mmCIF file of C-alpha atoms in Angstrom:
data_model
loop_
_atom_site.group_PDB
_atom_site.id
_atom_site.type_symbol
_atom_site.label_atom_id
_atom_site.label_comp_id
_atom_site.label_asym_id
_atom_site.label_seq_id
_atom_site.Cartn_x
_atom_site.Cartn_y
_atom_site.Cartn_z
ATOM 1 C CA MET A 1 24.942 -117.851 -4.433
ATOM 2 C CA ALA A 2 26.234 -120.955 -5.712
ATOM 3 C CA ASP A 3 29.838 -120.232 -6.407
ATOM 4 C CA THR A 4 30.833 -119.786 -2.819
ATOM 5 C CA GLU A 5 30.260 -120.641 0.498
ATOM 6 C CA ARG A 6 27.488 -119.143 2.035
ATOM 7 C CA ASP A 7 26.738 -118.742 5.904
ATOM 8 C CA GLU A 8 23.173 -118.450 6.763
ATOM 9 C CA LYS A 9 23.931 -117.498 10.210
ATOM 10 C CA VAL A 10 26.011 -114.700 9.272
ATOM 11 C CA ALA A 11 23.703 -113.433 6.442
ATOM 12 C CA ALA A 12 20.727 -113.520 8.931
ATOM 13 C CA GLY A 13 22.827 -111.595 11.491
ATOM 14 C CA TYR A 14 23.992 -109.153 9.143
ATOM 15 C CA ARG A 15 20.315 -108.608 7.641
ATOM 16 C CA ALA A 16 19.115 -107.769 11.472
ATOM 17 C CA LEU A 17 21.850 -104.885 11.350
ATOM 18 C CA ARG A 18 20.786 -103.560 8.193
ATOM 19 C CA SER A 19 18.646 -100.490 9.098
ATOM 20 C CA GLU A 20 20.391 -97.347 7.880
ATOM 21 C CA GLU A 21 19.055 -95.391 4.958
ATOM 22 C CA PRO A 22 20.400 -92.098 3.482
ATOM 23 C CA PRO A 23 18.876 -88.786 4.890
ATOM 24 C CA ARG A 24 15.759 -87.693 2.897
ATOM 25 C CA ALA A 25 17.563 -84.289 2.275
ATOM 26 C CA LEU A 26 20.410 -86.316 0.490
ATOM 27 C CA ASP A 27 17.673 -88.270 -1.538
ATOM 28 C CA GLU A 28 16.159 -84.893 -2.601
ATOM 29 C CA ALA A 29 19.666 -83.477 -3.521
ATOM 30 C CA ILE A 30 20.611 -86.373 -5.820
ATOM 31 C CA LEU A 31 17.084 -86.753 -7.668
ATOM 32 C CA THR A 32 17.157 -83.059 -8.027
ATOM 33 C CA ALA A 33 20.308 -83.188 -9.988
ATOM 34 C CA ALA A 34 19.369 -86.206 -11.912
ATOM 35 C CA ARG A 35 16.175 -84.452 -13.001
ATOM 36 C CA LYS A 36 18.302 -81.722 -14.593
ATOM 37 C CA ARG A 37 18.692 -82.209 -18.394
ATOM 38 C CA PRO A 38 22.196 -82.364 -19.803
ATOM 39 C CA SER A 39 21.806 -78.900 -21.533
ATOM 40 C CA GLN A 40 21.237 -77.272 -18.109
ATOM 41 C CA TRP A 41 24.775 -78.711 -17.340
ATOM 42 C CA ARG A 42 26.333 -77.493 -20.473
ATOM 43 C CA VAL A 43 25.715 -73.911 -20.239
ATOM 44 C CA PRO A 44 27.278 -73.288 -17.097
ATOM 45 C CA LEU A 45 30.032 -75.342 -17.939
ATOM 46 C CA SER A 46 30.487 -73.153 -20.952
ATOM 47 C CA ILE A 47 30.412 -69.873 -19.158
ATOM 48 C CA ALA A 48 33.044 -71.440 -16.746
ATOM 49 C CA ALA A 49 35.499 -72.444 -19.483
ATOM 50 C CA VAL A 50 34.968 -68.897 -20.827
ATOM 51 C CA LEU A 51 35.831 -67.162 -17.408
ATOM 52 C CA VAL A 52 38.784 -69.570 -16.915
ATOM 53 C CA LEU A 53 40.022 -68.725 -20.325
ATOM 54 C CA ALA A 54 39.565 -64.747 -19.589
ATOM 55 C CA VAL A 55 41.328 -65.025 -16.412
ATOM 56 C CA GLY A 56 44.006 -66.842 -17.567
ATOM 57 C CA VAL A 57 44.656 -64.227 -20.720
ATOM 58 C CA THR A 58 44.333 -61.426 -18.056
ATOM 59 C CA LEU A 59 46.764 -62.970 -15.552
ATOM 60 C CA ARG A 60 49.317 -63.280 -18.501
ATOM 61 C CA MET A 61 48.730 -59.539 -19.567
ATOM 62 C CA LEU A 62 49.242 -58.174 -16.058
ATOM 63 C CA PRO A 63 53.108 -57.963 -15.631
ATOM 64 C CA GLN A 64 53.142 -55.705 -18.828
ATOM 65 C CA ARG A 65 50.792 -53.112 -17.022
ATOM 66 C CA PRO A 66 52.644 -51.644 -14.208
ATOM 67 C CA GLU A 67 55.711 -50.844 -16.655
ATOM 68 C CA ALA A 68 53.258 -48.994 -19.056
ATOM 69 C CA GLU A 69 51.810 -47.120 -16.079
ATOM 70 C CA SER A 70 55.128 -46.093 -14.619
ATOM 71 C CA VAL A 71 56.475 -44.903 -17.886
ATOM 72 C CA ALA A 72 53.498 -42.630 -18.594
ATOM 73 C CA LEU A 73 53.103 -41.215 -15.162
ATOM 74 C CA ALA A 74 56.812 -40.765 -14.269
ATOM 75 C CA PRO A 75 56.735 -37.034 -14.241
ATOM 76 C CA GLN A 76 53.839 -37.295 -11.742
ATOM 77 C CA VAL A 77 55.714 -39.419 -9.468
ATOM 78 C CA MET A 78 58.472 -36.919 -9.075
ATOM 79 C CA GLN A 79 55.990 -33.986 -8.330
ATOM 80 C CA THR A 80 55.165 -35.637 -4.801
ATOM 81 C CA PRO A 81 56.696 -33.792 -1.948
ATOM 82 C CA ARG A 82 59.350 -35.161 0.117
ATOM 83 C CA PRO A 83 60.813 -34.075 3.284
ATOM 84 C CA ALA A 84 63.723 -31.472 2.238
ATOM 85 C CA ALA A 85 66.471 -33.509 4.109
ATOM 86 C CA SER A 86 65.631 -36.715 2.626
ATOM 87 C CA ALA A 87 65.009 -35.335 -0.948
ATOM 88 C CA PRO A 88 68.553 -36.228 -2.636
ATOM 89 C CA ALA A 89 68.864 -39.543 -0.659
ATOM 90 C CA PRO A 90 67.599 -41.703 -3.848
ATOM 91 C CA ALA A 91 70.110 -39.753 -5.932
ATOM 92 C CA ARG A 92 72.864 -40.426 -3.614
ATOM 93 C CA GLU A 93 72.062 -44.026 -3.665
ATOM 94 C CA LEU A 94 72.076 -44.033 -7.427
ATOM 95 C CA ALA A 95 75.767 -42.712 -7.289
ATOM 96 C CA ARG A 96 76.819 -44.915 -4.788
ATOM 97 C CA PRO A 97 75.318 -48.381 -5.121
ATOM 98 C CA ALA A 98 77.192 -50.027 -2.241
ATOM 99 C CA ALA A 99 75.593 -47.750 0.527
ATOM 100 C CA GLY A 100 74.277 -49.211 3.711
ATOM 101 C CA ALA A 101 70.984 -50.876 4.274
ATOM 102 C CA GLU A 102 69.455 -47.963 6.107
ATOM 103 C CA ALA A 103 69.755 -45.725 2.995
ATOM 104 C CA ALA A 104 68.336 -48.648 0.807
ATOM 105 C CA ALA A 105 65.334 -48.970 3.139
ATOM 106 C CA GLU A 106 64.874 -45.172 2.924
ATOM 107 C CA VAL A 107 64.812 -45.350 -0.877
ATOM 108 C CA ALA A 108 62.280 -48.508 -0.805
ATOM 109 C CA ALA A 109 60.308 -46.431 1.414
ATOM 110 C CA ALA A 110 60.334 -43.371 -0.857
ATOM 111 C CA ASP A 111 59.488 -45.380 -3.643
ATOM 112 C CA ALA A 112 56.419 -47.066 -2.040
ATOM 113 C CA LEU A 113 55.390 -43.636 -1.215
ATOM 114 C CA ALA A 114 55.715 -42.503 -4.658
ATOM 115 C CA GLU A 115 54.145 -45.518 -6.032
ATOM 116 C CA SER A 116 50.979 -45.258 -3.771
ATOM 117 C CA GLN A 117 50.745 -41.580 -4.812
ATOM 118 C CA MET A 118 51.124 -42.364 -8.234
ATOM 119 C CA ARG A 119 48.253 -45.127 -7.814
ATOM 120 C CA SER A 120 45.940 -42.478 -6.443
ATOM 121 C CA ASP A 121 46.859 -39.943 -9.106
ATOM 122 C CA ILE A 122 45.831 -42.810 -11.772
ATOM 123 C CA ALA A 123 42.376 -42.929 -10.227
ATOM 124 C CA ALA A 124 41.926 -39.143 -9.975
ATOM 125 C CA LYS A 125 43.454 -38.107 -13.210
ATOM 126 C CA PRO A 126 43.275 -40.742 -16.138
ATOM 127 C CA THR A 127 44.117 -38.407 -18.716
ATOM 128 C CA SER A 128 47.670 -38.106 -20.356
ATOM 129 C CA ARG A 129 50.094 -36.728 -18.100
ATOM 130 C CA ALA A 130 52.717 -36.269 -20.889
ATOM 131 C CA SER A 131 50.591 -33.569 -22.652
ATOM 132 C CA ALA A 132 50.135 -31.465 -19.628
ATOM 133 C CA ALA A 133 52.313 -28.506 -18.675
ATOM 134 C CA PRO A 134 55.094 -29.823 -16.764
ATOM 135 C CA ALA A 135 55.419 -28.589 -13.078
ATOM 136 C CA PRO A 136 58.617 -26.813 -12.017
ATOM 137 C CA ALA A 137 61.705 -29.133 -11.323
ATOM 138 C CA PRO A 138 61.830 -30.372 -7.838
ATOM 139 C CA ALA A 139 65.052 -29.883 -5.643
ATOM 140 C CA ALA A 140 66.051 -33.453 -6.487
ATOM 141 C CA ALA A 141 66.418 -32.629 -10.166
ATOM 142 C CA GLY A 142 69.355 -30.889 -10.134
ATOM 143 C CA VAL A 143 71.313 -33.490 -8.225
ATOM 144 C CA GLY A 144 71.841 -35.421 -11.270
ATOM 145 C CA ALA A 145 74.314 -32.838 -12.550
ATOM 146 C CA GLU A 146 76.423 -33.570 -9.527
ATOM 147 C CA THR A 147 76.630 -37.201 -9.916
ATOM 148 C CA ASN A 148 78.384 -39.463 -12.454
ATOM 149 C CA VAL A 149 75.130 -41.291 -13.314
ATOM 150 C CA PRO A 150 74.362 -41.213 -16.934
ATOM 151 C CA ALA A 151 71.792 -38.734 -17.893
ATOM 152 C CA GLY A 152 69.354 -41.097 -19.244
ATOM 153 C CA LYS A 153 69.083 -43.290 -16.332
ATOM 154 C CA MET A 154 69.175 -40.169 -13.938
ATOM 155 C CA ALA A 155 66.189 -38.926 -15.912
ATOM 156 C CA LYS A 156 64.315 -42.100 -15.900
ATOM 157 C CA ALA A 157 64.747 -42.237 -12.104
ATOM 158 C CA GLU A 158 64.542 -38.731 -10.892
ATOM 159 C CA LEU A 159 63.865 -35.844 -13.320
ATOM 160 C CA SER A 160 60.634 -34.161 -14.306
ATOM 161 C CA PRO A 161 60.343 -33.529 -18.273
ATOM 162 C CA GLN A 162 61.588 -29.876 -17.908
ATOM 163 C CA ALA A 163 64.564 -30.927 -15.666
ATOM 164 C CA TRP A 164 65.202 -33.584 -18.061
ATOM 165 C CA LEU A 165 65.348 -31.415 -21.053
ATOM 166 C CA GLU A 166 67.646 -28.940 -19.174
ATOM 167 C CA ARG A 167 69.893 -31.673 -18.369
ATOM 168 C CA ILE A 168 69.911 -32.671 -21.910
ATOM 169 C CA ALA A 169 70.904 -29.092 -22.961
ATOM 170 C CA GLU A 170 73.763 -29.114 -20.437
ATOM 171 C CA LEU A 171 74.969 -32.249 -21.983
ATOM 172 C CA ARG A 172 75.329 -30.643 -25.217
ATOM 173 C CA LYS A 173 76.972 -27.591 -23.735
ATOM 174 C CA GLN A 174 79.548 -29.895 -22.110
ATOM 175 C CA GLY A 175 79.986 -31.455 -25.749
ATOM 176 C CA ARG A 176 78.624 -34.786 -24.713
ATOM 177 C CA THR A 177 76.652 -34.884 -27.663
ATOM 178 C CA ARG A 178 76.217 -38.543 -28.083
ATOM 179 C CA GLU A 179 74.771 -38.946 -24.446
ATOM 180 C CA ALA A 180 72.714 -35.731 -25.201
ATOM 181 C CA GLU A 181 71.093 -37.583 -28.408
ATOM 182 C CA GLU A 182 70.735 -40.961 -26.601
ATOM 183 C CA SER A 183 69.006 -39.015 -23.697
ATOM 184 C CA LEU A 184 66.789 -37.189 -25.875
ATOM 185 C CA ALA A 185 65.748 -40.494 -27.759
ATOM 186 C CA GLU A 186 64.815 -41.922 -24.621
ATOM 187 C CA PHE A 187 62.962 -38.805 -23.810
ATOM 188 C CA LYS A 188 60.951 -38.928 -26.751
ATOM 189 C CA LYS A 189 60.085 -42.512 -26.249
ATOM 190 C CA ARG A 190 58.770 -41.670 -22.920
ATOM 191 C CA TYR A 191 56.979 -38.631 -23.594
ATOM 192 C CA PRO A 192 55.989 -38.691 -27.224
ATOM 193 C CA ASP A 193 53.687 -36.098 -26.859
ATOM 194 C CA TYR A 194 55.744 -33.453 -25.394
ATOM 195 C CA ARG A 195 56.916 -30.578 -27.200
ATOM 196 C CA VAL A 196 60.646 -30.483 -27.543
ATOM 197 C CA PRO A 197 62.298 -27.084 -28.413
ATOM 198 C CA GLU A 198 64.799 -27.409 -31.367
ATOM 199 C CA PRO A 199 68.399 -27.548 -29.997
ATOM 200 C CA PRO A 200 70.571 -24.319 -30.760
ATOM 201 C CA ARG A 201 72.356 -24.292 -33.870
ATOM 202 C CA MET B 1 19.859 -96.647 -16.860
ATOM 203 C CA LEU B 2 19.421 -96.897 -20.701
ATOM 204 C CA ALA B 3 15.902 -95.499 -20.273
ATOM 205 C CA TYR B 4 17.544 -92.603 -17.993
ATOM 206 C CA ARG B 5 19.966 -91.907 -20.586
ATOM 207 C CA ARG B 6 17.388 -91.460 -23.074
ATOM 208 C CA GLY B 7 15.959 -88.580 -20.792
ATOM 209 C CA GLU B 8 13.505 -90.619 -18.585
ATOM 210 C CA ALA B 9 13.951 -89.194 -15.391
ATOM 211 C CA GLY B 10 11.556 -91.648 -13.611
ATOM 212 C CA ALA B 11 13.914 -94.289 -14.735
ATOM 213 C CA PHE B 12 16.669 -92.908 -12.439
ATOM 214 C CA GLU B 13 14.135 -92.539 -9.494
ATOM 215 C CA ALA B 14 13.374 -96.329 -9.917
ATOM 216 C CA LEU B 15 17.318 -97.127 -9.974
ATOM 217 C CA TYR B 16 17.554 -94.790 -6.905
ATOM 218 C CA ALA B 17 15.070 -96.474 -5.018
ATOM 219 C CA ARG B 18 16.278 -99.891 -5.463
ATOM 220 C CA HIS B 19 20.002 -99.161 -4.870
ATOM 221 C CA LYS B 20 19.980 -96.400 -2.403
ATOM 222 C CA GLY B 21 19.950 -98.515 0.817
ATOM 223 C CA PRO B 22 22.540 -100.989 -0.008
ATOM 224 C CA LEU B 23 24.836 -98.524 -1.632
ATOM 225 C CA TYR B 24 24.337 -96.030 1.544
ATOM 226 C CA ARG B 25 25.085 -99.110 4.015
ATOM 227 C CA PHE B 26 28.101 -100.010 1.828
ATOM 228 C CA VAL B 27 29.893 -96.671 2.083
ATOM 229 C CA LEU B 28 28.632 -96.229 5.765
ATOM 230 C CA ARG B 29 30.239 -99.402 6.924
ATOM 231 C CA SER B 30 33.275 -99.122 4.698
ATOM 232 C CA VAL B 31 34.318 -95.480 5.936
ATOM 233 C CA LYS B 32 32.445 -95.720 9.441
ATOM 234 C CA GLU B 33 31.741 -91.976 9.632
ATOM 235 C CA ARG B 34 28.363 -90.913 8.976
ATOM 236 C CA ALA B 35 29.294 -87.167 7.582
ATOM 237 C CA LEU B 36 31.748 -88.567 5.310
ATOM 238 C CA ALA B 37 29.722 -91.604 4.273
ATOM 239 C CA GLU B 38 27.077 -89.236 3.241
ATOM 240 C CA GLU B 39 29.503 -86.919 1.191
ATOM 241 C CA LEU B 40 30.969 -90.083 -0.425
ATOM 242 C CA TYR B 41 27.423 -91.517 -1.161
ATOM 243 C CA GLN B 42 26.537 -88.304 -2.830
ATOM 244 C CA GLU B 43 29.522 -88.114 -4.888
ATOM 245 C CA ILE B 44 29.200 -91.723 -6.368
ATOM 246 C CA TRP B 45 25.371 -90.769 -7.204
ATOM 247 C CA MET B 46 26.683 -87.602 -8.971
ATOM 248 C CA ARG B 47 29.162 -89.631 -10.945
ATOM 249 C CA VAL B 48 26.436 -91.977 -12.038
ATOM 250 C CA ILE B 49 24.535 -88.958 -13.231
ATOM 251 C CA GLU B 50 27.251 -87.088 -15.008
ATOM 252 C CA SER B 51 28.443 -90.464 -16.689
ATOM 253 C CA ARG B 52 24.827 -91.378 -18.134
ATOM 254 C CA GLY B 53 25.967 -90.176 -21.599
ATOM 255 C CA ARG B 54 28.932 -92.763 -21.492
ATOM 256 C CA TYR B 55 26.747 -95.604 -19.884
ATOM 257 C CA ALA B 56 26.924 -98.856 -22.375
ATOM 258 C CA VAL B 57 25.667 -102.318 -21.147
ATOM 259 C CA GLN B 58 28.733 -104.255 -20.582
ATOM 260 C CA ALA B 59 27.730 -105.515 -17.149
ATOM 261 C CA LYS B 60 24.822 -105.134 -14.851
ATOM 262 C CA PHE B 61 23.928 -101.584 -13.590
ATOM 263 C CA THR B 62 24.901 -102.949 -10.187
ATOM 264 C CA THR B 63 28.107 -103.878 -11.180
ATOM 265 C CA TRP B 64 28.779 -100.411 -12.766
ATOM 266 C CA LEU B 65 27.477 -98.815 -9.749
ATOM 267 C CA TYR B 66 29.633 -100.374 -7.403
ATOM 268 C CA THR B 67 32.742 -100.186 -9.582
ATOM 269 C CA ILE B 68 32.438 -96.232 -9.310
ATOM 270 C CA ALA B 69 31.672 -96.632 -5.551
ATOM 271 C CA HIS B 70 34.966 -98.637 -5.533
ATOM 272 C CA HIS B 71 36.981 -96.273 -7.270
ATOM 273 C CA ARG B 72 35.593 -93.527 -5.146
ATOM 274 C CA LEU B 73 36.226 -95.355 -1.762
ATOM 275 C CA ALA B 74 40.000 -96.280 -3.122
ATOM 276 C CA ASP B 75 40.507 -92.474 -3.810
ATOM 277 C CA HIS B 76 39.454 -91.651 -0.302
ATOM 278 C CA TRP B 77 41.575 -94.163 1.206
ATOM 279 C CA ARG B 78 44.656 -93.079 -0.823
ATOM 280 C CA LYS B 79 44.023 -89.303 0.281
ATOM 281 C CA ARG B 80 43.952 -90.572 3.847
ATOM 282 C CA GLY B 81 47.309 -92.241 3.048
ATOM 283 C CA LEU B 82 45.823 -95.785 3.325
ATOM 284 C CA GLN B 83 46.187 -98.534 0.703
ATOM 285 C CA LEU B 84 43.550 -101.439 0.218
ATOM 286 C CA VAL B 85 45.808 -104.515 0.789
ATOM 287 C CA ASP B 86 44.840 -108.053 1.398
ATOM 288 C CA ALA B 87 45.458 -108.490 5.288
ATOM 289 C CA GLN B 88 44.270 -112.068 5.640
ATOM 290 C CA GLY B 89 45.746 -112.662 8.887
ATOM 291 C CA ALA B 90 46.246 -109.198 9.988
ATOM 292 C CA ASP B 91 43.975 -107.325 12.535
ATOM 293 C CA ALA B 92 42.404 -104.247 11.281
ATOM 294 C CA VAL B 93 43.412 -100.927 12.562
ATOM 295 C CA GLY B 94 42.007 -97.531 12.412
ATOM 296 C CA HIS B 95 39.303 -95.668 14.357
ATOM 297 C CA ARG B 96 35.816 -96.929 14.603
ATOM 298 C CA SER B 97 33.515 -93.904 15.144
ATOM 299 C CA PHE B 98 30.514 -95.699 13.690
ATOM 300 C CA GLU B 99 28.780 -98.830 15.036
ATOM 301 C CA PRO B 100 25.550 -100.015 13.899
ATOM 302 C CA GLU B 101 22.842 -100.324 16.709
ATOM 303 C CA PRO B 102 21.692 -103.810 16.971
ATOM 304 C CA ARG B 103 17.816 -103.893 17.271
ATOM 305 C CA ALA B 104 16.722 -107.396 17.174
ATOM 306 C CA GLU B 105 16.942 -110.355 19.973
ATOM 307 C CA GLY B 106 20.354 -111.829 20.430
ATOM 308 C CA ARG B 107 21.755 -108.202 21.008
ATOM 309 C CA GLN B 108 25.030 -109.311 21.958
ATOM 310 C CA ASP B 109 25.607 -111.492 19.089
ATOM 311 C CA LEU B 110 24.767 -108.833 16.803
ATOM 312 C CA GLN B 111 26.857 -106.322 18.665
ATOM 313 C CA ARG B 112 29.810 -108.681 18.284
ATOM 314 C CA LEU B 113 29.039 -109.273 14.514
ATOM 315 C CA ALA B 114 28.796 -105.664 13.996
ATOM 316 C CA ALA B 115 32.185 -105.100 15.853
ATOM 317 C CA ALA B 116 33.677 -108.087 13.829
ATOM 318 C CA LEU B 117 32.516 -106.353 10.624
ATOM 319 C CA ALA B 118 34.066 -103.005 11.412
ATOM 320 C CA ALA B 119 37.332 -104.739 12.337
ATOM 321 C CA LEU B 120 37.593 -106.460 9.091
ATOM 322 C CA PRO B 121 40.496 -105.409 6.603
ATOM 323 C CA GLU B 122 39.023 -103.131 4.090
ATOM 324 C CA LEU B 123 39.152 -105.627 1.254
ATOM 325 C CA GLN B 124 37.535 -108.305 2.955
ATOM 326 C CA ARG B 125 34.865 -105.944 4.344
ATOM 327 C CA GLU B 126 34.304 -104.744 0.898
ATOM 328 C CA THR B 127 33.933 -108.022 -0.434
ATOM 329 C CA PHE B 128 31.543 -109.479 2.221
ATOM 330 C CA LEU B 129 29.346 -105.978 1.687
ATOM 331 C CA LEU B 130 29.381 -106.273 -1.976
ATOM 332 C CA HIS B 131 28.175 -109.908 -1.573
ATOM 333 C CA GLU B 132 25.575 -109.012 1.203
ATOM 334 C CA GLU B 133 24.246 -105.730 0.432
ATOM 335 C CA ALA B 134 24.594 -105.798 -3.387
ATOM 336 C CA GLY B 135 23.731 -109.325 -3.906
ATOM 337 C CA MET B 136 26.697 -109.489 -6.170
ATOM 338 C CA THR B 137 28.246 -112.899 -7.234
ATOM 339 C CA LEU B 138 32.122 -113.585 -7.123
ATOM 340 C CA ALA B 139 32.555 -112.783 -10.606
ATOM 341 C CA GLU B 140 30.713 -109.183 -10.552
ATOM 342 C CA ILE B 141 32.633 -108.382 -7.272
ATOM 343 C CA ALA B 142 35.989 -109.273 -9.048
ATOM 344 C CA LEU B 143 35.045 -107.077 -11.893
ATOM 345 C CA ALA B 144 33.847 -104.226 -9.752
ATOM 346 C CA THR B 145 37.084 -104.198 -7.469
ATOM 347 C CA GLY B 146 39.575 -105.032 -10.334
ATOM 348 C CA ALA B 147 40.491 -108.459 -8.530
ATOM 349 C CA THR B 148 40.793 -111.894 -9.647
ATOM 350 C CA GLN B 149 37.777 -114.120 -8.907
ATOM 351 C CA GLU B 150 40.141 -116.342 -6.794
ATOM 352 C CA ALA B 151 41.084 -113.202 -4.694
ATOM 353 C CA ALA B 152 37.353 -112.159 -4.190
ATOM 354 C CA LYS B 153 36.457 -115.859 -3.108
ATOM 355 C CA SER B 154 39.418 -115.670 -0.547
ATOM 356 C CA ARG B 155 38.590 -112.406 0.802
ATOM 357 C CA LEU B 156 35.006 -113.579 1.256
ATOM 358 C CA ARG B 157 36.028 -116.779 2.973
ATOM 359 C CA TYR B 158 38.283 -115.054 5.252
ATOM 360 C CA ALA B 159 35.607 -112.395 6.052
ATOM 361 C CA LEU B 160 33.055 -115.175 6.759
ATOM 362 C CA ALA B 161 35.433 -117.097 8.997
ATOM 363 C CA ARG B 162 35.835 -114.023 11.196
ATOM 364 C CA LEU B 163 32.206 -113.107 11.262
ATOM 365 C CA ARG B 164 31.286 -116.751 12.299
ATOM 366 C CA GLU B 165 33.822 -116.721 14.955
ATOM 367 C CA ALA B 166 32.305 -113.429 16.200
ATOM 368 C CA LEU B 167 28.875 -115.043 16.260
ATOM 369 C CA GLY B 168 30.231 -117.775 18.401
ATOM 370 C CA ASP B 169 29.975 -120.276 15.490
ATOM 371 C CA GLY B 170 33.741 -120.547 14.483
#
């Protein structure tokens, strides 16, 4: 190399050190990759791109699903048996939001139980729950009447469809027509297939 | 490379056979860990393969190949929190898990040379290896490493001085 100083002794010494070669397996791996035609690379790349898109779209949709499920299956959740002593606890918590941490934990545990049972119900019975005959109202259903919680909210959290309708009828009897109408509208939204009896004229 | 780009697989095999030893030793002596060197060496060739469609004759294939190698090694040093800087008066730091085994007579001289090469600052060692292994000119080294020709010349001069010293010739 003419454009720099050259040290023959260093160069000769370095040449004596040069013995390493890549392992044969590495040679084979690289040569195999090189033999692949570009089209063989493009197909897996396109598949990967489609998969990434599909996963992305699915992930974007996921947050909406649990809501839809909980709306459709709300009555079934309420049919799950709970210990008699703890049954009214969630309702009490709704009435008194400043209650202690212990009660809050109980509510959370009950919710978790209900959710897990709801999910097993989904797996076992995928058909629409709303059109099925409603089960008798659980003990907790009547609690809402003793609290100041708005009927619509109470129904959303606690009541079976039948109990909800009874609650609406109760509101009407009490002359709370506006609340009854709002609650009924929410009921119809949630259980569109449920046959609602005409209110007494 | 142009022939390989046109789809002649045999052209790549010829290129590979010519450059595999020098490139492997260049990477091995740069990172000094055999497993890591093999990984980086494979990645460099994979980049060559993947880039074949974009290859244009702007420089010799050797310069292009070692430009890819230089960038891959720079990425590696960056990930390890090291920067490639000129350290012309400084001692090199870092562990030395790979030392080539001398095989000829004058074993002690060669061991000292190997140790001195491993101890060179990264940029000086890179320049020396591009010069000795790849047979590149200063202009080609400057192009491949993104340095000026003066900087490449200076690095090579410092490297040679240290290696001469190791051989008892300083």
